[in-house]
């Protein structure tokens, strides 16, 4: 029982303790009462029997003295009637029995008869005295069975009394214990609740001034101390959490765009590369580079550029799911790690990104149009470093830029070889201008009615030391991608106007020069100053200079193009739309632009006179130009029948191999000096009559 005591509740411990104490006291009382009652019963029994024996002894004294035993035995009969006497013996003076009686008394059955042997018989003796002389003695054996019966009754009555007392005591103790146990239980429940919920702002109600009340007061004080310490710790933790979040953010996020930074990218791609092949067999790295972002920075400042990057990041997040990781690697470079089942989904994502980024941005009240080129590499089993993955994605990105920008390309080993060659070529292009490897060729432009050379188109060539003469389609995109196009374009303007001034002096003051302008030049704020300076320096009339821009350049950002073209138009120069008809231009926009010349692409003139569709397109374009009061130049004229058809349709100017291919400056000078012998013989008569 002592082992179970620690596991009992305080209420049960108190009740058990009080019961044990009460029962112990009752037990001691009962034992004392039993002993006292037994002693009293025994004393009373012995006293009563002795009284009877004295009476009998006085009666049988003469008979014993004279030896009349029979008469003495008769006198003993009153003693034998006593239920408590087992036997009576008369002894003479020598203590020899003279007569004995053993009465037989009927016994009632009792359940406690087994207790009788434990209470032995008692023996009492009284002298027989006659005339103050002892003549014998009377000896009796007394049974205690009647005493046992009385004690059993006494035990039952005491047991009932003890049980009643115990029940009453339990009720009283239970009631009294509530004043002790209930506050302790309430205190225990309160502390348990505080421990479980950690609500240290709660307080226990103090209901007494005893030890429990003092303990409650101390607990409240302790809780207040804990609350204050907890609040202080919480404040410190919040402050530390803010600091850790800031450090985590600075370590893994770009401050400007809120995207993951290069450090986070390197960790992420390392995890992808070191994963098992099954886990990374569908992971693609998308390397993004914004097109024309440098122009935005140069034109509007870095603050506007940063805001533009924020909007780009917002659009990228809008196009990707939360599981896709987007990173800003630095500058205008971004990366995306994308888990996709195949190339089809990647292509859809890239098209969506390109469409989103190509849409107009409004930054600081500026309308800005940019593009994005995307290189894609698959993280295949066998890659052992992020350097290889990045290299492959960079190769694909270079291919996307080489394809005209604002597009995407997947990495392939064959592209890598081409890319390596293009990179070498781009590096060599950096030195081409200072090594005087660049030169201009000129293709004559012929008036269809006058049949005379009225102008030229300046065409750039690169005389490469090992590859020979390269045309613009082989290297101009490299110049645009590297930014060299600005300096090369300025050189072209100066060189072509310098040559035009010489030819105007030699042949005709009305000769004009057409110079091709790239999209990067059109976005460059210095273009207008470059043209103005060259016109003034070489004393060339602005009306003899025409800038050729492509239809796609205009339609890329019509509002921006309008502003730039009108500002250039204020210089007095002409604007020509090159390769007209192969794009998707709006006729309404064309009417709004300050255009002077439409150049019909050679793919349409090539179909004359066999292809009815080409003829219809040429007719429509010439009619459109006439209706808009624009000059028309047909490119790619290679046969007399093509020329005659265009002449009949009142196309103003033509250029093509029928009259001359692109020539060097010296060859062009010779061509002009030999006129009209320099043109086909079929037209010489006409030319001779007109000149």
XYZ file of C-alpha atoms in Angstrom:
691
model
C 0.000 0.000 0.000
C 2.888 2.315 0.754
C 4.023 1.827 -2.861
C 0.664 3.071 -4.159
C 0.647 6.077 -1.850
C 2.842 8.329 -4.094
C 0.434 7.780 -6.991
C -2.657 8.878 -5.106
C -4.117 12.354 -5.233
C -3.709 14.634 -2.251
C -7.421 14.372 -1.427
C -7.177 10.586 -1.319
C -3.958 10.758 0.682
C -5.547 13.073 3.238
C -8.675 10.959 3.438
C -6.668 7.753 3.747
C -4.407 9.285 6.385
C -7.337 10.550 8.404
C -9.120 7.203 8.090
C -6.025 5.316 9.211
C -5.596 7.633 12.154
C -9.262 7.430 13.079
C -9.380 3.656 12.724
C -6.146 3.324 14.655
C -7.550 5.356 17.483
C -10.804 3.404 17.376
C -8.836 0.156 17.360
C -6.882 1.204 20.422
C -10.103 2.264 22.073
C -11.826 -1.003 21.178
C -8.905 -3.083 22.434
C -8.902 -1.123 25.664
C -12.694 -1.364 25.896
C -12.618 -5.093 25.166
C -9.958 -5.640 27.822
C -11.747 -3.506 30.340
C -15.107 -5.113 29.604
C -13.621 -8.596 29.726
C -11.929 -7.873 33.024
C -15.160 -6.415 34.419
C -17.228 -9.407 33.278
C -14.730 -11.831 34.708
C -14.554 -9.996 38.000
C -18.324 -9.841 38.285
C -18.633 -13.561 37.466
C -16.001 -14.615 39.965
C -17.498 -12.365 42.602
C -20.995 -13.751 42.075
C -19.831 -17.354 42.181
C -17.713 -16.725 45.284
C -20.721 -15.255 46.993
C -22.689 -18.383 46.154
C -19.797 -20.600 47.211
C -19.474 -18.798 50.573
C -23.105 -19.325 51.212
C -22.819 -23.006 50.286
C -19.581 -23.358 52.303
C -21.261 -22.016 55.416
C -24.123 -24.461 54.840
C -22.025 -27.578 54.413
C -19.456 -26.776 57.056
C -20.952 -29.080 59.829
C -21.548 -31.863 57.325
C -17.940 -31.788 56.169
C -16.694 -31.607 59.733
C -18.684 -34.718 60.717
C -18.123 -36.484 57.451
C -21.649 -36.482 56.162
C -20.718 -36.180 52.570
C -24.091 -37.134 51.133
C -25.878 -34.287 52.870
C -23.125 -31.923 51.726
C -23.581 -32.962 48.111
C -27.175 -32.071 48.261
C -26.265 -28.630 49.479
C -24.089 -28.136 46.346
C -27.004 -28.393 43.955
C -27.666 -24.608 43.885
C -24.145 -24.140 42.546
C -24.638 -26.688 39.787
C -27.579 -24.744 38.527
C -25.210 -21.902 37.616
C -24.524 -22.081 33.847
C -21.023 -20.755 34.326
C -19.806 -23.538 36.691
C -18.280 -26.532 34.994
C -17.556 -28.550 38.190
C -17.606 -28.261 42.020
C -15.338 -30.258 44.329
C -15.441 -30.482 48.175
C -12.015 -30.938 49.658
C -11.235 -31.978 53.210
C -8.711 -30.415 55.370
C -6.024 -32.458 53.711
C -7.189 -31.205 50.280
C -8.574 -34.560 49.304
C -11.789 -34.554 47.359
C -14.762 -35.688 49.310
C -17.431 -35.069 46.760
C -17.538 -33.588 43.224
C -20.304 -32.592 40.898
C -20.141 -32.025 37.084
C -23.392 -30.476 35.994
C -24.488 -30.817 32.359
C -26.074 -27.695 30.961
C -27.737 -27.514 27.543
C -25.793 -25.354 25.032
C -27.374 -23.201 22.346
C -25.497 -23.324 18.980
C -23.461 -20.205 18.193
C -21.224 -19.305 15.262
C -18.422 -18.219 17.534
C -18.122 -21.468 19.553
C -14.703 -21.872 17.955
C -13.590 -18.997 20.180
C -14.395 -20.864 23.449
C -11.147 -22.823 23.586
C -9.194 -19.564 23.506
C -10.781 -18.543 26.838
C -9.676 -21.129 29.424
C -11.634 -22.129 32.562
C -11.120 -20.279 35.846
C -10.778 -21.969 39.230
C -11.834 -20.430 42.501
C -11.607 -21.833 46.005
C -13.331 -20.778 49.223
C -12.613 -22.254 52.689
C -15.183 -24.135 54.718
C -15.058 -22.720 58.197
C -16.872 -23.960 61.274
C -16.495 -22.064 64.468
C -13.592 -20.175 62.953
C -11.877 -23.416 62.161
C -11.183 -24.417 58.565
C -12.449 -27.920 58.075
C -12.067 -28.062 54.301
C -12.471 -26.068 51.132
C -14.883 -25.723 48.274
C -13.213 -25.657 44.784
C -15.149 -24.623 41.622
C -14.166 -24.598 37.916
C -15.794 -21.703 36.086
C -16.490 -21.565 32.277
C -15.996 -18.295 30.300
C -18.373 -19.162 27.482
C -20.994 -16.722 28.709
C -18.318 -14.034 28.852
C -17.428 -14.805 25.212
C -21.081 -14.517 24.217
C -21.329 -11.150 25.914
C -18.049 -9.997 24.326
C -19.296 -11.042 20.872
C -22.398 -8.978 21.354
C -20.225 -6.159 22.605
C -18.022 -6.513 19.483
C -20.983 -6.326 17.124
C -22.334 -3.263 18.787
C -18.892 -1.679 18.724
C -18.395 -2.655 15.075
C -21.639 -0.996 14.119
C -20.683 2.021 16.147
C -17.198 2.112 14.548
C -18.671 1.780 11.043
C -21.144 4.530 11.727
C -18.400 6.646 13.204
C -16.176 5.953 10.195
C -18.897 6.953 7.741
C -19.717 10.060 9.680
C -16.001 10.777 10.004
C -15.496 10.322 6.246
C -18.260 12.768 5.489
C -16.910 15.242 7.970
C -13.329 14.773 6.758
C -14.408 15.014 3.091
C -16.192 18.227 3.843
C -13.253 19.595 5.806
C -10.747 18.411 3.170
C -12.477 20.460 0.488
C -11.208 23.584 2.195
C -7.681 22.261 1.699
C -7.851 20.040 -1.351
C -10.041 22.201 -3.579
C -7.689 25.217 -3.441
C -4.723 22.890 -4.070
C -6.566 21.249 -6.977
C -7.482 24.658 -8.389
C -3.873 25.732 -8.028
C -2.682 22.557 -9.754
C -5.175 22.985 -12.635
C -4.167 26.603 -13.057
C -0.445 25.767 -13.159
C -1.116 22.911 -15.613
C -3.100 25.224 -17.865
C -0.328 27.824 -17.774
C 2.281 25.164 -18.535
C 0.225 23.760 -21.405
C -0.844 27.028 -23.038
C 2.060 29.287 -22.006
C -0.351 32.150 -21.253
C 1.685 33.868 -18.612
C -0.628 36.864 -18.424
C -3.258 34.890 -16.459
C -3.497 35.131 -12.652
C -4.918 32.833 -9.983
C -7.447 34.259 -7.536
C -6.161 34.444 -3.937
C -9.023 33.304 -1.654
C -7.259 32.776 1.684
C -4.450 34.084 3.831
C -3.040 30.660 4.697
C -0.109 28.864 3.127
C -2.144 28.129 -0.034
C -3.014 31.804 -0.361
C 0.619 32.739 0.097
C 1.614 30.127 -2.474
C -0.981 31.538 -4.907
C 0.397 35.024 -4.377
C 3.956 33.791 -4.999
C 2.844 31.982 -8.163
C 1.241 35.179 -9.439
C 4.469 37.054 -8.768
C 6.424 34.333 -10.551
C 4.053 34.493 -13.547
C 4.474 38.252 -13.743
C 8.237 37.835 -13.766
C 7.946 35.141 -16.437
C 5.603 37.349 -18.474
C 8.014 40.256 -18.350
C 10.949 38.030 -19.203
C 8.943 36.329 -21.947
C 7.921 39.687 -23.397
C 11.537 40.794 -23.331
C 12.683 37.558 -24.921
C 9.916 37.799 -27.513
C 10.974 41.321 -28.375
C 14.574 40.185 -28.661
C 13.521 37.206 -30.790
C 11.413 39.412 -33.054
C 14.319 41.807 -33.418
C 16.675 38.924 -34.124
C 14.156 37.411 -36.538
C 13.922 40.712 -38.405
C 17.703 40.918 -38.564
C 17.974 37.283 -39.695
C 15.279 37.825 -42.325
C 17.109 40.900 -43.570
C 20.386 38.979 -43.654
C 18.648 36.058 -45.358
C 17.069 38.438 -47.823
C 20.342 40.198 -48.533
C 22.060 36.837 -48.932
C 19.498 35.289 -51.271
C 17.363 38.070 -52.756
C 17.976 40.950 -55.101
C 17.206 44.229 -53.358
C 15.791 45.983 -56.416
C 13.555 43.300 -57.954
C 12.876 41.177 -54.840
C 13.838 38.131 -56.907
C 16.331 35.480 -55.818
C 19.888 36.601 -56.526
C 22.945 34.958 -58.071
C 24.017 33.404 -54.762
C 20.628 31.707 -54.389
C 20.815 30.667 -58.045
C 24.174 28.971 -57.577
C 22.866 27.102 -54.524
C 19.711 26.050 -56.362
C 21.438 24.864 -59.521
C 24.026 22.996 -57.444
C 21.202 21.149 -55.671
C 19.635 20.305 -59.024
C 22.920 19.078 -60.486
C 23.809 16.907 -57.475
C 20.339 15.357 -57.347
C 19.723 11.863 -58.675
C 19.200 11.591 -62.448
C 15.504 10.796 -62.057
C 14.968 13.944 -59.995
C 16.594 16.286 -62.547
C 15.831 14.717 -65.900
C 13.184 17.360 -66.665
C 14.849 20.458 -65.180
C 15.495 23.266 -67.658
C 17.614 26.359 -67.172
C 16.261 29.439 -68.933
C 18.832 32.227 -69.254
C 17.180 35.581 -70.053
C 18.808 38.770 -71.315
C 16.816 41.941 -71.928
C 17.151 43.450 -75.403
C 17.852 47.194 -75.707
C 18.040 47.642 -71.920
C 21.354 49.512 -72.187
C 19.655 52.055 -74.441
C 17.054 52.668 -71.728
C 19.770 53.229 -69.138
C 21.676 55.556 -71.426
C 18.582 57.477 -72.518
C 16.646 57.802 -69.244
C 19.176 57.078 -66.509
C 19.815 54.205 -64.128
C 16.930 55.127 -61.837
C 14.466 54.556 -64.666
C 16.366 51.394 -65.574
C 15.953 50.062 -62.027
C 12.227 50.765 -62.109
C 11.993 49.012 -65.464
C 13.727 45.966 -63.969
C 11.156 45.949 -61.147
C 8.333 45.861 -63.682
C 10.097 43.127 -65.639
C 10.419 41.061 -62.450
C 6.722 41.588 -61.726
C 5.767 40.384 -65.207
C 8.037 37.359 -64.914
C 6.439 36.363 -61.613
C 3.021 36.764 -63.203
C 3.949 34.311 -65.954
C 5.400 31.604 -63.700
C 3.948 29.421 -60.971
C 5.044 29.702 -57.353
C 7.080 26.494 -57.667
C 9.250 27.937 -60.433
C 12.380 29.719 -59.229
C 13.169 33.084 -60.847
C 16.566 34.704 -60.307
C 18.182 38.002 -61.182
C 21.813 37.261 -61.924
C 22.808 40.916 -62.280
C 22.275 43.800 -64.660
C 19.580 42.817 -67.144
C 20.244 39.066 -66.843
C 17.666 36.716 -65.346
C 17.457 32.956 -64.926
C 14.592 30.538 -64.397
C 14.797 26.924 -63.207
C 11.761 25.163 -64.600
C 10.545 21.604 -64.092
C 8.722 20.576 -67.275
C 7.901 17.239 -68.938
C 9.306 18.318 -72.299
C 10.251 21.040 -74.744
C 6.662 21.820 -75.755
C 5.821 23.335 -72.385
C 9.139 25.220 -72.321
C 8.384 26.701 -75.727
C 4.960 27.840 -74.511
C 6.515 29.452 -71.436
C 9.178 31.218 -73.517
C 6.620 32.537 -76.002
C 4.503 33.824 -73.125
C 7.506 35.535 -71.515
C 8.569 37.135 -74.795
C 5.037 38.382 -75.432
C 4.782 39.788 -71.916
C 8.175 41.527 -71.899
C 7.660 42.898 -75.428
C 4.506 44.719 -74.341
C 4.883 48.427 -73.651
C 6.250 49.578 -70.276
C 5.347 52.908 -68.696
C 8.180 54.111 -66.461
C 8.324 57.699 -65.189
C 5.870 58.742 -67.915
C 8.171 57.231 -70.559
C 6.863 54.680 -73.043
C 9.534 51.999 -73.211
C 9.721 48.983 -75.475
C 12.271 46.258 -74.898
C 12.563 42.592 -75.772
C 14.047 39.489 -74.218
C 16.300 36.771 -75.600
C 16.223 33.366 -73.941
C 18.769 30.551 -73.982
C 17.630 27.151 -72.741
C 19.724 24.237 -71.442
C 18.507 20.892 -70.087
C 20.065 19.604 -66.869
C 20.781 16.096 -68.118
C 22.458 13.259 -66.169
C 26.198 13.552 -66.597
C 26.580 17.279 -65.912
C 29.186 17.604 -63.206
C 29.274 21.348 -62.664
C 27.090 24.393 -62.939
C 29.747 25.934 -65.193
C 28.848 23.530 -67.978
C 25.131 24.155 -67.579
C 25.633 27.911 -67.626
C 27.922 27.642 -70.658
C 25.316 25.696 -72.605
C 22.536 28.115 -71.692
C 24.808 31.024 -72.615
C 25.520 29.433 -76.008
C 21.774 29.084 -76.601
C 21.251 32.694 -75.489
C 23.875 33.863 -77.953
C 22.087 31.935 -80.689
C 18.814 33.649 -79.746
C 20.475 37.053 -80.002
C 22.104 36.070 -83.268
C 18.671 35.061 -84.609
C 17.475 38.638 -84.285
C 16.730 38.919 -80.549
C 13.378 38.712 -78.790
C 13.296 34.963 -79.370
C 14.506 31.752 -77.712
C 16.824 28.911 -78.587
C 17.573 25.484 -77.096
C 21.180 24.453 -76.665
C 22.670 22.051 -79.182
C 26.262 20.965 -79.711
C 26.225 22.086 -83.333
C 25.079 25.544 -82.271
C 27.948 25.669 -79.782
C 30.481 25.308 -82.572
C 28.771 28.066 -84.581
C 28.514 30.221 -81.487
C 32.195 29.854 -80.773
C 32.956 31.004 -84.311
C 30.546 33.931 -84.013
C 32.097 34.993 -80.725
C 35.516 35.003 -82.279
C 34.103 37.026 -85.145
C 32.536 39.511 -82.736
C 35.832 39.931 -80.908
C 37.566 40.559 -84.240
C 34.885 43.094 -85.156
C 36.023 45.238 -82.221
C 39.305 45.833 -84.039
C 37.933 45.959 -87.596
C 37.217 49.673 -87.535
C 40.542 50.746 -86.081
C 42.331 48.363 -88.472
C 40.467 50.014 -91.369
C 38.943 46.720 -92.437
C 35.487 48.271 -92.912
C 34.594 49.905 -96.214
C 31.516 51.086 -98.071
C 30.142 49.811 -101.340
C 27.564 51.758 -103.314
C 24.725 50.535 -105.503
C 23.408 53.069 -108.056
C 19.732 54.051 -107.954
C 18.298 54.662 -111.458
C 15.462 57.007 -112.419
C 12.998 54.937 -114.506
C 11.871 57.802 -116.754
C 15.130 59.718 -117.109
C 17.171 56.513 -117.112
C 20.021 58.093 -115.202
C 21.812 57.556 -111.908
C 20.290 59.881 -109.366
C 21.626 58.444 -106.172
C 23.249 55.553 -104.319
C 22.630 53.193 -101.450
C 25.615 52.891 -99.149
C 26.270 49.252 -98.229
C 28.762 48.242 -95.537
C 31.396 45.574 -96.151
C 34.008 44.006 -93.878
C 37.205 42.964 -95.571
C 38.169 40.238 -93.125
C 41.852 39.267 -93.106
C 41.116 35.533 -93.462
C 37.442 35.218 -94.455
C 37.511 37.750 -97.272
C 34.763 40.262 -98.034
C 31.813 39.859 -95.653
C 28.355 41.317 -96.284
C 26.257 42.952 -93.507
C 24.055 39.884 -92.986
C 27.214 38.038 -91.831
C 28.271 40.468 -89.107
C 25.856 43.385 -88.586
C 23.908 41.474 -85.923
C 27.200 41.051 -84.045
C 27.687 44.790 -84.121
C 24.155 45.349 -82.819
C 24.549 42.771 -80.066
C 27.845 44.202 -78.846
C 26.826 47.855 -79.168
C 29.477 48.501 -81.819
C 26.732 49.443 -84.246
C 26.617 52.973 -82.778
C 30.237 53.759 -83.592
C 30.160 51.813 -86.872
C 26.916 53.538 -87.854
C 28.436 56.962 -87.174
C 31.451 55.998 -89.319
C 29.113 54.910 -92.142
C 27.255 58.243 -92.028
C 30.472 60.263 -92.139
C 32.115 58.112 -94.813
C 29.056 58.021 -97.092
C 28.466 61.789 -96.856
C 32.148 62.429 -97.465
C 31.933 60.341 -100.634
C 28.628 61.961 -101.654
C 30.167 65.412 -101.355
C 32.945 64.341 -103.723
C 30.508 62.904 -106.295
C 28.216 65.899 -106.094
C 31.233 68.048 -106.846
C 32.313 65.798 -109.716
C 28.976 64.886 -111.364
C 25.709 66.315 -110.050
C 24.756 68.463 -107.060
C 21.440 66.629 -106.856
C 22.896 63.183 -106.298
C 21.585 61.706 -103.062
C 22.766 58.996 -100.672
C 20.652 56.362 -98.909
C 22.125 55.141 -95.615
C 20.733 52.148 -93.680
C 20.000 52.756 -89.993
C 19.693 49.897 -87.454
C 17.187 49.750 -84.618
C 19.948 50.404 -82.076
C 20.910 53.597 -83.921
C 17.292 54.675 -84.105
C 17.059 54.372 -80.315
C 20.306 56.273 -79.829
C 19.874 59.897 -78.803
C 23.165 60.845 -80.473
C 21.982 59.872 -83.978
C 20.541 63.317 -84.737
C 23.720 65.080 -83.601
C 25.875 62.672 -85.612
C 23.928 63.378 -88.823
C 23.869 67.126 -88.266
C 27.593 67.221 -87.630
C 28.384 65.177 -90.756
C 26.115 67.307 -92.988
C 27.741 70.479 -91.736
C 31.269 69.110 -91.873
C 31.043 67.915 -95.502
C 28.749 70.717 -96.637
C 26.096 68.321 -97.913
C 22.518 69.495 -98.349
C 20.181 67.580 -95.973
C 17.718 66.957 -98.818
C 20.299 64.675 -100.507
C 20.463 62.302 -97.538
C 17.878 59.559 -97.005
C 17.850 57.279 -93.993
C 16.588 53.760 -94.716
C 14.767 52.009 -91.872
C 12.994 48.658 -92.025
C 9.294 48.205 -91.679
C 9.769 45.969 -88.618
C 11.788 48.674 -86.858
C 8.917 51.137 -87.218
C 6.186 48.723 -86.174
C 8.137 47.605 -83.099
C 7.253 50.826 -81.330
C 5.180 53.093 -83.534
C 4.898 55.961 -81.033
C 8.609 56.043 -80.301
C 9.372 55.738 -84.026
C 7.110 58.711 -84.790
C 8.963 60.906 -82.308
C 12.421 59.893 -83.576
C 11.496 60.180 -87.261
C 9.897 63.602 -86.844
C 12.965 64.843 -84.962
C 15.199 63.554 -87.792
C 12.839 65.047 -90.349
C 13.447 68.460 -88.834
C 17.029 68.198 -90.129
C 15.633 68.279 -93.670
C 16.632 64.725 -94.564
C 14.428 62.091 -96.228
C 13.041 58.910 -94.654
C 12.796 55.675 -96.640
C 11.008 52.487 -95.557
C 13.190 49.589 -96.709
C 11.888 46.090 -97.612
C 8.355 47.448 -97.654
C 5.620 44.850 -98.032
C 7.259 41.894 -96.248
C 6.151 42.957 -92.757
C 2.750 43.502 -91.182
C 2.515 47.249 -91.212
C -0.649 49.218 -90.710
C -1.518 51.583 -93.572
C -3.003 54.001 -91.063
C 0.288 54.173 -89.162
C 2.167 54.615 -92.404
C 0.094 57.706 -93.156
C 1.077 59.190 -89.792
C 4.825 58.766 -90.301
C 7.043 61.371 -92.052
C 8.026 58.922 -94.799
C 9.265 60.101 -98.217
C 10.222 56.875 -99.963
C 8.937 53.295 -100.089
C 11.366 50.619 -101.223
C 9.690 47.499 -102.640
C 11.522 44.341 -101.576
C 13.219 42.316 -104.295
C 11.223 39.197 -103.481
C 8.204 40.874 -105.131
C 10.032 42.288 -108.164
C 11.591 38.884 -108.766
C 8.161 37.462 -109.644
C 7.561 39.928 -112.494
C 6.079 39.101 -114.975
C 5.352 35.423 -114.281
C 3.861 35.540 -110.756
C 0.439 37.156 -110.744
C 0.471 37.517 -106.939
C 3.791 39.416 -106.991
C 2.500 41.612 -109.818
C -0.646 42.397 -107.815
C 1.419 43.240 -104.732
C 3.761 45.513 -106.691
C 0.797 47.252 -108.338
C -0.820 47.784 -104.935
C 2.370 49.122 -103.339
C 3.015 51.537 -106.213
C -0.605 52.703 -106.080
C -0.318 53.133 -102.303
C 2.847 55.227 -102.668
C 1.288 57.391 -105.360
C -1.814 57.954 -103.227
C 0.396 59.019 -100.317
C 2.584 61.170 -102.573
C 5.654 59.050 -101.849
C 8.570 58.090 -104.063
C 8.878 54.383 -104.939
C 12.130 52.446 -105.322
C 12.004 48.872 -106.596
C 14.907 46.707 -105.456
C 16.326 43.624 -107.144
C 15.642 44.570 -110.766
C 17.639 42.084 -112.842
C 15.896 41.913 -116.243
C 14.755 44.373 -118.889
C 11.186 43.092 -118.745
C 11.041 43.790 -115.006
C 12.357 47.308 -115.605
C 9.916 47.971 -118.454
C 6.991 46.799 -116.349
C 7.987 49.049 -113.439
C 8.630 51.928 -115.844
C 5.158 51.388 -117.292
C 3.656 51.406 -113.782
C 5.374 54.731 -113.113
C 7.638 53.337 -110.430
C 10.032 56.234 -109.840
C 13.354 54.562 -109.099
C 14.936 51.132 -109.395
C 18.151 49.478 -108.332
C 19.521 46.058 -109.085
C 21.976 43.950 -111.041
C 20.354 44.981 -114.339
C 22.233 48.244 -113.969
C 24.912 47.531 -111.417
C 25.818 45.484 -108.400
C 27.201 47.201 -105.317
C 30.534 48.781 -106.225
C 33.497 50.129 -104.355
C 33.956 53.885 -104.274
C 36.487 53.842 -107.113
C 34.329 51.509 -109.200
C 31.325 53.733 -108.637
C 33.304 56.778 -109.749
C 34.249 54.907 -112.939
C 30.614 53.873 -113.432
C 29.496 57.489 -113.243
C 32.306 58.684 -115.544
C 31.433 56.169 -118.253
C 27.718 57.040 -118.361
C 25.745 56.093 -120.432
C 28.118 53.284 -121.469
C 27.862 51.935 -117.935
C 24.210 51.003 -118.362
C 22.835 48.145 -120.504
C 23.041 48.768 -124.268
C 19.314 48.286 -124.721
C 18.805 51.511 -122.771
C 21.725 53.566 -124.048
C 19.764 55.170 -126.869
C 17.136 56.343 -124.436
C 19.768 57.500 -122.038
C 21.676 59.319 -124.742
C 18.610 61.172 -125.940
C 17.688 62.197 -122.388
C 21.065 63.372 -121.289
